[in-house]
Amino acid sequence: MQTNLYVLRLGEISLKKNNRSVFEQTLKHTLKFKLRPYSTIIRTSKGRMFVEIEEGTPQNKIDEVLSKTFGIVSYSQAVSCEKELKAVCTMAVRIMSRDLRPSAIRTFKVETVRSDKTFEHLSYDISREVGHAVLEAHPDLTVDVRNPGTVIRVEIRDKAYIIPYEKEGQKGLPVRAGGKAMLMLSGGIDSPVAAWYAAKRGIHLHAVYFHAYPYTSDEAKEKVIALARQLNPYLDGVVLHIIPFTDVQLRIKQVGLEEEQTLLMRAAMVKIANALARANECTALVTGEALSQVASQTLQSLSFTDHISDLLILRPLIGFDKEEIITVAKRIGTFDISILPFEDCCTIFSPKHPLIKPDREVVTRHYREAGLGEAIEAAIEQEEIITF
Ligand code: ATP
Ligand code: MG
């Protein structure tokens, strides 16, 4: 099989000591799965992953996978040759001519890492020789060690590797290496970004969306499905649970105090998310809450929902300003979907003057007295599941 070689820099994974191989294996499986049906040969060595991908695999597929998989700091297409200085120089010149269209680049530098300490030449000498060879072949270029237009990396390992450019990865840790959690995914801007941050630390996500039809339209549900689809290359196999929430909300409206309704609704959501999490072996919840963004996200309100939840609630955006959240939402491609103008259930049922500093014990008592158990059980029974 003819293959092209990609060299991946792994960053934080390489700092792991005893269980490094678990992280590496997870990443390896993920890449093999995402690059199917094309054949791949993957091995790791000293902070690097070497991925040989069947020739003919579309470049945009490779870039889509390598640029959106957590655990990869950067990646580049590379070539290898025998560990012989002349061969390295010849290959570096060839790669410069092929990949880097020197007309667009004025300056370069060569950096060498000599992992094989038995190699007869020192790093500095290798860099110098390769630099000379490139300059001879491309007299229009100059060397600039401080601010180079491009860096040619040479790594002397089992073979010599020439790495002509690096593209940025998502960093973080491979999804599934950090356990499983249940994301509460609304159609808003925040929760998709929270999903990205949770997945970045290696969490595999299920997601739950509470749908209050006909108070929220089917377009609102389609919007959440579109968000899950957009996130999936990062989340790597998200499972979306859609829960019909209308009856629970109507019951809250009927029995709850007006100013407590948002809190009771959030408590019901958290209770259902707990049940779904347990049924799907998730050990935590993830929300898009940020401190003091709205009434239900004050310290007192968050303390109340924490009290209601048996499971740990992760709030990756707790210290984020809205502007910061929007910047990430744009980068990961969820922003344009999130701002589509379909109401979510919270806005329709929200009271004019919601409680901002609830007494945790009092609202917990009111929640119990609301008797939502039956409505919650019925909602869970009508769950719809979409797997991406
Ligand atoms: P977002 O932009 O994520 O919708 P928000 O600022 O609108 O957040 P809230 O409506 O208070 O804030 O929701 C806080 C969090 O609760 C959301 O980030 C999300 O995790 C969860 N949530 C809210 N509504 C729903 C829903 N309909 N289905 C699932 N989760 C929800
Ligand atoms: Mg919302």
GROMACS .gro file of C-alpha atoms and ligand atoms in nm:
model
  420
    1MET     CA    1   0.000   0.000   0.000
    2GLN     CA    2   0.132   0.346  -0.094
    3THR     CA    3   0.092   0.591   0.192
    4ASN     CA    4   0.151   0.953   0.285
    5LEU     CA    5   0.309   1.024   0.621
    6TYR     CA    6   0.174   1.272   0.875
    7VAL     CA    7   0.360   1.358   1.193
    8LEU     CA    8   0.148   1.471   1.490
    9ARG     CA    9   0.272   1.660   1.796
   10LEU     CA   10   0.088   1.538   2.104
   11GLY     CA   11   0.161   1.797   2.373
   12GLU     CA   12  -0.002   1.722   2.706
   13ILE     CA   13  -0.037   1.349   2.637
   14SER     CA   14   0.340   1.318   2.629
   15LEU     CA   15   0.361   1.455   2.985
   16LYS     CA   16   0.150   1.168   3.120
   17LYS     CA   17   0.360   0.911   3.294
   18ASN     CA   18   0.214   0.570   3.374
   19ASN     CA   19  -0.107   0.593   3.173
   20ARG     CA   20   0.030   0.771   2.869
   21SER     CA   21  -0.034   0.465   2.656
   22VAL     CA   22  -0.406   0.478   2.745
   23PHE     CA   23  -0.429   0.829   2.600
   24GLU     CA   24  -0.225   0.732   2.296
   25GLN     CA   25  -0.436   0.423   2.231
   26THR     CA   26  -0.755   0.629   2.260
   27LEU     CA   27  -0.628   0.880   2.007
   28LYS     CA   28  -0.512   0.604   1.777
   29HIS     CA   29  -0.856   0.435   1.779
   30THR     CA   30  -1.030   0.768   1.722
   31LEU     CA   31  -0.812   0.852   1.423
   32LYS     CA   32  -0.850   0.507   1.270
   33PHE     CA   33  -1.226   0.533   1.309
   34LYS     CA   34  -1.254   0.886   1.173
   35LEU     CA   35  -1.031   0.813   0.874
   36ARG     CA   36  -1.217   0.498   0.774
   37PRO     CA   37  -1.265   0.358   0.508
   38TYR     CA   38  -0.907   0.456   0.419
   39SER     CA   39  -0.629   0.240   0.561
   40THR     CA   40  -0.394   0.382   0.820
   41ILE     CA   41  -0.086   0.262   1.003
   42ILE     CA   42  -0.032   0.447   1.330
   43ARG     CA   43   0.252   0.433   1.579
   44THR     CA   44   0.377   0.661   1.855
   45SER     CA   45   0.725   0.753   1.960
   46LYS     CA   46   0.847   1.012   2.210
   47GLY     CA   47   0.570   1.269   2.201
   48ARG     CA   48   0.495   1.217   1.835
   49MET     CA   49   0.238   1.011   1.650
   50PHE     CA   50   0.325   0.886   1.303
   51VAL     CA   51   0.021   0.833   1.086
   52GLU     CA   52   0.059   0.673   0.746
   53ILE     CA   53  -0.254   0.729   0.541
   54GLU     CA   54  -0.342   0.543   0.224
   55GLU     CA   55  -0.252   0.742  -0.084
   56GLY     CA   56  -0.562   0.882  -0.254
   57THR     CA   57  -0.731   0.981   0.073
   58PRO     CA   58  -0.873   1.329  -0.001
   59GLN     CA   59  -0.662   1.603   0.158
   60ASN     CA   60  -0.970   1.785   0.290
   61LYS     CA   61  -1.081   1.468   0.473
   62ILE     CA   62  -0.736   1.436   0.632
   63ASP     CA   63  -0.732   1.804   0.734
   64GLU     CA   64  -1.088   1.784   0.870
   65VAL     CA   65  -0.993   1.489   1.091
   66LEU     CA   66  -0.649   1.602   1.208
   67SER     CA   67  -0.753   1.963   1.269
   68LYS     CA   68  -1.065   1.871   1.470
   69THR     CA   69  -0.947   1.584   1.687
   70PHE     CA   70  -0.858   1.668   2.047
   71GLY     CA   71  -0.515   1.555   2.165
   72ILE     CA   72  -0.324   1.687   1.863
   73VAL     CA   73  -0.124   2.007   1.915
   74SER     CA   74  -0.011   2.035   1.554
   75TYR     CA   75   0.037   1.815   1.251
   76SER     CA   76   0.221   1.816   0.925
   77GLN     CA   77   0.270   1.605   0.623
   78ALA     CA   78   0.625   1.479   0.640
   79VAL     CA   79   0.870   1.261   0.452
   80SER     CA   80   1.126   1.020   0.580
   81CYS     CA   81   1.455   0.907   0.437
   82GLU     CA   82   1.760   0.714   0.547
   83LYS     CA   83   1.971   0.863   0.825
   84GLU     CA   84   2.235   1.007   0.598
   85LEU     CA   85   2.312   1.377   0.578
   86LYS     CA   86   2.319   1.396   0.200
   87ALA     CA   87   1.985   1.220   0.169
   88VAL     CA   88   1.834   1.459   0.424
   89CYS     CA   89   1.958   1.761   0.227
   90THR     CA   90   1.824   1.627  -0.103
   91MET     CA   91   1.487   1.550   0.051
   92ALA     CA   92   1.461   1.890   0.221
   93VAL     CA   93   1.524   2.067  -0.111
   94ARG     CA   94   1.266   1.853  -0.284
   95ILE     CA   95   1.004   1.919  -0.015
   96MET     CA   96   1.071   2.293  -0.019
   97SER     CA   97   1.013   2.300  -0.394
   98ARG     CA   98   0.701   2.086  -0.379
   99ASP     CA   99   0.508   2.203  -0.074
  100LEU     CA  100   0.610   2.551   0.007
  101ARG     CA  101   0.600   2.733  -0.327
  102PRO     CA  102   0.907   2.939  -0.227
  103SER     CA  103   0.785   3.235  -0.432
  104ALA     CA  104   0.540   3.309  -0.147
  105ILE     CA  105   0.809   3.267   0.121
  106ARG     CA  106   1.116   3.487   0.154
  107THR     CA  107   1.285   3.350   0.464
  108PHE     CA  108   1.327   3.020   0.645
  109LYS     CA  109   1.520   2.844   0.915
  110VAL     CA  110   1.606   2.482   0.981
  111GLU     CA  111   1.554   2.324   1.324
  112THR     CA  112   1.693   1.983   1.404
  113VAL     CA  113   1.604   1.744   1.683
  114ARG     CA  114   1.844   1.457   1.720
  115SER     CA  115   1.654   1.193   1.921
  116ASP     CA  116   1.903   0.930   1.804
  117LYS     CA  117   2.211   1.046   1.994
  118THR     CA  118   2.430   0.798   1.807
  119PHE     CA  119   2.383   0.985   1.481
  120GLU     CA  120   2.722   1.104   1.366
  121HIS     CA  121   2.633   1.472   1.307
  122LEU     CA  122   2.526   1.724   1.568
  123SER     CA  123   2.195   1.911   1.543
  124TYR     CA  124   2.363   2.239   1.463
  125ASP     CA  125   2.565   2.086   1.180
  126ILE     CA  126   2.262   1.915   1.031
  127SER     CA  127   2.066   2.243   1.035
  128ARG     CA  128   2.354   2.426   0.875
  129GLU     CA  129   2.404   2.169   0.596
  130VAL     CA  130   2.034   2.148   0.516
  131GLY     CA  131   2.014   2.530   0.516
  132HIS     CA  132   2.302   2.550   0.267
  133ALA     CA  133   2.141   2.296   0.037
  134VAL     CA  134   1.809   2.482   0.039
  135LEU     CA  135   1.980   2.817  -0.027
  136GLU     CA  136   2.172   2.671  -0.318
  137ALA     CA  137   1.854   2.537  -0.477
  138HIS     CA  138   1.652   2.852  -0.400
  139PRO     CA  139   1.881   3.155  -0.423
  140ASP     CA  140   1.580   3.385  -0.377
  141LEU     CA  141   1.545   3.270  -0.013
  142THR     CA  142   1.740   3.390   0.290
  143VAL     CA  143   1.782   3.245   0.637
  144ASP     CA  144   1.616   3.433   0.922
  145VAL     CA  145   1.650   3.256   1.256
  146ARG     CA  146   1.448   3.514   1.454
  147ASN     CA  147   1.139   3.560   1.239
  148PRO     CA  148   1.139   3.298   0.963
  149GLY     CA  149   0.864   3.277   0.700
  150THR     CA  150   0.876   2.902   0.746
  151VAL     CA  151   1.056   2.645   0.958
  152ILE     CA  152   1.191   2.322   0.814
  153ARG     CA  153   1.215   2.065   1.091
  154VAL     CA  154   1.452   1.772   1.073
  155GLU     CA  155   1.412   1.492   1.326
  156ILE     CA  156   1.665   1.214   1.351
  157ARG     CA  157   1.491   0.909   1.500
  158ASP     CA  158   1.465   0.555   1.364
  159LYS     CA  159   1.487   0.731   1.029
  160ALA     CA  160   1.537   1.093   0.932
  161TYR     CA  161   1.211   1.290   0.910
  162ILE     CA  162   1.167   1.618   0.730
  163ILE     CA  163   0.869   1.820   0.845
  164PRO     CA  164   0.817   2.121   0.623
  165TYR     CA  165   0.528   2.303   0.788
  166GLU     CA  166   0.291   2.263   1.082
  167LYS     CA  167  -0.083   2.313   1.093
  168GLU     CA  168  -0.256   2.386   1.422
  169GLY     CA  169  -0.458   2.120   1.601
  170GLN     CA  170  -0.721   2.156   1.877
  171LYS     CA  171  -0.481   2.060   2.161
  172GLY     CA  172  -0.643   1.909   2.471
  173LEU     CA  173  -0.683   1.537   2.538
  174PRO     CA  174  -0.842   1.266   2.323
  175VAL     CA  175  -1.217   1.227   2.361
  176ARG     CA  176  -1.310   0.917   2.566
  177ALA     CA  177  -0.986   0.929   2.767
  178GLY     CA  178  -1.164   1.141   3.032
  179GLY     CA  179  -1.490   0.955   3.093
  180LYS     CA  180  -1.846   1.032   2.992
  181ALA     CA  181  -2.084   1.318   3.077
  182MET     CA  182  -2.433   1.442   2.990
  183LEU     CA  183  -2.436   1.786   2.828
  184MET     CA  184  -2.747   2.004   2.860
  185LEU     CA  185  -2.765   2.141   2.508
  186SER     CA  186  -3.000   2.431   2.438
  187GLY     CA  187  -3.018   2.616   2.111
  188GLY     CA  188  -2.824   2.908   2.259
  189ILE     CA  189  -2.469   3.028   2.210
  190ASP     CA  190  -2.324   2.902   2.537
  191SER     CA  191  -2.390   2.532   2.570
  192PRO     CA  192  -2.226   2.432   2.236
  193VAL     CA  193  -1.912   2.615   2.349
  194ALA     CA  194  -1.929   2.441   2.688
  195ALA     CA  195  -1.947   2.113   2.495
  196TRP     CA  196  -1.630   2.198   2.306
  197TYR     CA  197  -1.442   2.275   2.630
  198ALA     CA  198  -1.560   1.957   2.802
  199ALA     CA  199  -1.463   1.744   2.502
  200LYS     CA  200  -1.128   1.922   2.490
  201ARG     CA  201  -1.043   1.766   2.826
  202GLY     CA  202  -1.122   1.420   2.694
  203ILE     CA  203  -1.487   1.384   2.795
  204HIS     CA  204  -1.716   1.185   2.568
  205LEU     CA  205  -2.057   1.356   2.563
  206HIS     CA  206  -2.416   1.256   2.548
  207ALA     CA  207  -2.646   1.558   2.512
  208VAL     CA  208  -3.000   1.627   2.627
  209TYR     CA  209  -3.232   1.885   2.478
  210PHE     CA  210  -3.563   1.977   2.645
  211HIS     CA  211  -3.823   2.050   2.381
  212ALA     CA  212  -4.146   2.227   2.474
  213TYR     CA  213  -4.359   2.177   2.165
  214PRO     CA  214  -4.570   2.368   2.054
  215TYR     CA  215  -4.435   2.654   2.271
  216THR     CA  216  -4.107   2.599   2.097
  217SER     CA  217  -4.128   2.516   1.728
  218ASP     CA  218  -3.990   2.218   1.544
  219GLU     CA  219  -3.737   2.457   1.394
  220ALA     CA  220  -3.595   2.507   1.744
  221LYS     CA  221  -3.545   2.129   1.768
  222GLU     CA  222  -3.389   2.118   1.418
  223LYS     CA  223  -3.154   2.392   1.532
  224VAL     CA  224  -3.030   2.181   1.824
  225ILE     CA  225  -2.986   1.881   1.592
  226ALA     CA  226  -2.784   2.107   1.358
  227LEU     CA  227  -2.569   2.217   1.653
  228ALA     CA  228  -2.501   1.856   1.752
  229ARG     CA  229  -2.409   1.776   1.391
  230GLN     CA  230  -2.174   2.076   1.374
  231LEU     CA  231  -2.011   1.977   1.704
  232ASN     CA  232  -1.978   1.610   1.621
  233PRO     CA  233  -1.635   1.623   1.450
  234TYR     CA  234  -1.503   1.753   1.785
  235LEU     CA  235  -1.724   1.544   2.013
  236ASP     CA  236  -1.667   1.230   1.810
  237GLY     CA  237  -1.993   1.039   1.834
  238VAL     CA  238  -2.233   1.252   2.036
  239VAL     CA  239  -2.569   1.094   2.128
  240LEU     CA  240  -2.857   1.344   2.142
  241HIS     CA  241  -3.152   1.274   2.373
  242ILE     CA  242  -3.460   1.485   2.302
  243ILE     CA  243  -3.707   1.509   2.590
  244PRO     CA  244  -4.061   1.645   2.546
  245PHE     CA  245  -4.079   1.902   2.824
  246THR     CA  246  -4.414   2.074   2.774
  247ASP     CA  247  -4.610   1.884   3.039
  248VAL     CA  248  -4.342   1.943   3.302
  249GLN     CA  249  -4.340   2.314   3.224
  250LEU     CA  250  -4.718   2.345   3.228
  251ARG     CA  251  -4.728   2.171   3.565
  252ILE     CA  252  -4.467   2.414   3.701
  253LYS     CA  253  -4.667   2.708   3.566
  254GLN     CA  254  -4.976   2.568   3.737
  255VAL     CA  255  -4.830   2.505   4.083
  256GLY     CA  256  -4.514   2.714   4.120
  257LEU     CA  257  -4.473   3.069   4.245
  258GLU     CA  258  -4.427   3.302   3.948
  259GLU     CA  259  -4.080   3.429   4.052
  260GLU     CA  260  -3.953   3.075   4.123
  261GLN     CA  261  -4.060   2.922   3.793
  262THR     CA  262  -3.727   2.946   3.613
  263LEU     CA  263  -3.554   2.780   3.907
  264LEU     CA  264  -3.811   2.501   3.929
  265MET     CA  265  -3.779   2.443   3.557
  266ARG     CA  266  -3.399   2.425   3.582
  267ALA     CA  267  -3.433   2.183   3.872
  268ALA     CA  268  -3.662   1.959   3.665
  269MET     CA  269  -3.412   1.967   3.378
  270VAL     CA  270  -3.128   1.875   3.612
  271LYS     CA  271  -3.332   1.588   3.762
  272ILE     CA  272  -3.406   1.447   3.415
  273ALA     CA  273  -3.046   1.495   3.305
  274ASN     CA  274  -2.936   1.302   3.617
  275ALA     CA  275  -3.164   1.011   3.528
  276LEU     CA  276  -3.048   1.003   3.165
  277ALA     CA  277  -2.686   1.033   3.274
  278ARG     CA  278  -2.716   0.735   3.503
  279ALA     CA  279  -2.891   0.528   3.236
  280ASN     CA  280  -2.605   0.603   2.997
  281GLU     CA  281  -2.315   0.562   3.239
  282CYS     CA  282  -2.231   0.933   3.248
  283THR     CA  283  -2.069   1.051   3.570
  284ALA     CA  284  -2.130   1.426   3.542
  285LEU     CA  285  -2.348   1.692   3.379
  286VAL     CA  286  -2.215   1.976   3.164
  287THR     CA  287  -2.396   2.310   3.118
  288GLY     CA  288  -2.327   2.638   2.941
  289GLU     CA  289  -2.380   2.846   3.254
  290ALA     CA  290  -2.154   3.145   3.325
  291LEU     CA  291  -2.155   3.319   3.661
  292SER     CA  292  -2.410   3.602   3.684
  293GLN     CA  293  -2.500   3.592   3.315
  294VAL     CA  294  -2.874   3.569   3.398
  295ALA     CA  295  -3.087   3.535   3.714
  296SER     CA  296  -3.062   3.155   3.714
  297GLN     CA  297  -2.682   3.177   3.706
  298THR     CA  298  -2.610   3.374   4.023
  299LEU     CA  299  -2.411   3.199   4.296
  300GLN     CA  300  -2.732   3.137   4.491
  301SER     CA  301  -2.919   2.998   4.189
  302LEU     CA  302  -2.630   2.773   4.085
  303SER     CA  303  -2.601   2.655   4.444
  304PHE     CA  304  -2.969   2.555   4.430
  305THR     CA  305  -2.929   2.349   4.108
  306ASP     CA  306  -2.616   2.189   4.253
  307HIS     CA  307  -2.818   2.090   4.558
  308ILE     CA  308  -3.082   1.929   4.335
  309SER     CA  309  -2.826   1.727   4.137
  310ASP     CA  310  -2.678   1.400   4.262
  311LEU     CA  311  -2.409   1.419   3.997
  312LEU     CA  312  -2.125   1.666   3.966
  313ILE     CA  313  -2.220   1.961   3.742
  314LEU     CA  314  -1.936   2.089   3.524
  315ARG     CA  315  -1.966   2.448   3.404
  316PRO     CA  316  -1.670   2.506   3.174
  317LEU     CA  317  -1.777   2.866   3.096
  318ILE     CA  318  -1.816   2.979   3.456
  319GLY     CA  319  -1.565   3.266   3.425
  320PHE     CA  320  -1.626   3.360   3.062
  321ASP     CA  321  -1.764   3.692   2.936
  322LYS     CA  322  -2.026   3.665   2.663
  323GLU     CA  323  -1.782   3.815   2.410
  324GLU     CA  324  -1.528   3.545   2.484
  325ILE     CA  325  -1.791   3.275   2.441
  326ILE     CA  326  -1.897   3.426   2.108
  327THR     CA  327  -1.538   3.428   1.981
  328VAL     CA  328  -1.510   3.053   2.041
  329ALA     CA  329  -1.860   2.989   1.902
  330LYS     CA  330  -1.756   3.157   1.578
  331ARG     CA  331  -1.433   2.961   1.558
  332ILE     CA  332  -1.603   2.623   1.602
  333GLY     CA  333  -1.886   2.714   1.365
  334THR     CA  334  -2.180   2.703   1.607
  335PHE     CA  335  -2.248   3.077   1.631
  336ASP     CA  336  -2.442   3.115   1.305
  337ILE     CA  337  -2.667   2.824   1.401
  338SER     CA  338  -2.717   2.948   1.758
  339ILE     CA  339  -2.838   3.291   1.650
  340LEU     CA  340  -3.115   3.155   1.427
  341PRO     CA  341  -3.427   3.320   1.567
  342PHE     CA  342  -3.617   3.030   1.722
  343GLU     CA  343  -3.732   3.073   2.081
  344ASP     CA  344  -3.620   2.822   2.337
  345CYS     CA  345  -3.849   2.698   2.612
  346CYS     CA  346  -3.688   2.909   2.883
  347THR     CA  347  -3.762   3.242   2.719
  348ILE     CA  348  -4.129   3.163   2.667
  349PHE     CA  349  -4.198   3.050   3.022
  350SER     CA  350  -3.969   3.297   3.200
  351PRO     CA  351  -4.124   3.515   3.473
  352LYS     CA  352  -4.104   3.896   3.459
  353HIS     CA  353  -3.914   3.918   3.788
  354PRO     CA  354  -3.725   3.595   3.850
  355LEU     CA  355  -3.566   3.533   4.189
  356ILE     CA  356  -3.200   3.633   4.178
  357LYS     CA  357  -3.091   3.526   4.524
  358PRO     CA  358  -3.306   3.226   4.609
  359ASP     CA  359  -3.291   3.060   4.949
  360ARG     CA  360  -3.169   2.714   4.855
  361GLU     CA  361  -3.361   2.529   5.126
  362VAL     CA  362  -3.688   2.713   5.061
  363VAL     CA  363  -3.686   2.659   4.683
  364THR     CA  364  -3.580   2.296   4.731
  365ARG     CA  365  -3.884   2.249   4.954
  366HIS     CA  366  -4.109   2.417   4.697
  367TYR     CA  367  -3.961   2.196   4.427
  368ARG     CA  368  -4.053   1.883   4.628
  369GLU     CA  369  -4.401   2.016   4.694
  370ALA     CA  370  -4.456   2.081   4.322
  371GLY     CA  371  -4.489   1.704   4.274
  372LEU     CA  372  -4.325   1.684   3.933
  373GLY     CA  373  -4.231   1.316   3.965
  374GLU     CA  374  -4.499   1.173   3.738
  375ALA     CA  375  -4.457   1.436   3.466
  376ILE     CA  376  -4.080   1.378   3.473
  377GLU     CA  377  -4.116   1.001   3.442
  378ALA     CA  378  -4.356   1.040   3.151
  379ALA     CA  379  -4.118   1.281   2.977
  380ILE     CA  380  -3.827   1.039   3.010
  381GLU     CA  381  -4.038   0.758   2.865
  382GLN     CA  382  -4.099   0.964   2.551
  383GLU     CA  383  -3.731   1.032   2.490
  384GLU     CA  384  -3.615   1.041   2.127
  385ILE     CA  385  -3.253   0.947   2.056
  386ILE     CA  386  -3.035   1.059   1.766
  387THR     CA  387  -2.684   0.919   1.730
  388PHE     CA  388  -2.422   1.106   1.529
  389ATP     P1  389  -2.738   2.899   2.624
  389ATP     O1  390  -2.681   3.002   2.534
  389ATP     O2  391  -2.651   2.781   2.633
  389ATP     O3  392  -2.879   2.863   2.587
  389ATP     P2  393  -2.834   3.079   2.824
  389ATP     O4  394  -2.748   3.191   2.851
  389ATP     O5  395  -2.951   3.097   2.737
  389ATP     O6  396  -2.742   2.959   2.770
  389ATP     P3  397  -3.003   2.951   3.021
  389ATP     O7  398  -3.118   2.952   2.929
  389ATP     O8  399  -3.019   2.995   3.159
  389ATP     O9  400  -2.878   3.028   2.967
  389ATP    O10  401  -2.948   2.806   3.027
  389ATP     C1  402  -2.837   2.774   3.101
  389ATP     C2  403  -2.791   2.635   3.060
  389ATP    O11  404  -2.895   2.540   3.083
  389ATP     C3  405  -2.761   2.623   2.911
  389ATP    O12  406  -2.631   2.665   2.880
  389ATP     C4  407  -2.782   2.476   2.890
  389ATP    O13  408  -2.671   2.403   2.935
  389ATP     C5  409  -2.901   2.446   2.981
  389ATP     N1  410  -3.028   2.459   2.908
  389ATP     C6  411  -3.111   2.565   2.900
  389ATP     N2  412  -3.218   2.540   2.824
  389ATP     C7  413  -3.207   2.411   2.783
  389ATP     C8  414  -3.284   2.324   2.700
  389ATP     N3  415  -3.397   2.364   2.644
  389ATP     N4  416  -3.240   2.198   2.680
  389ATP     C9  417  -3.124   2.157   2.736
  389ATP     N5  418  -3.046   2.234   2.812
  389ATP    C10  419  -3.085   2.359   2.836
  390MG      MG  420  -3.051   2.921   2.655
   0.00000   0.00000   0.00000
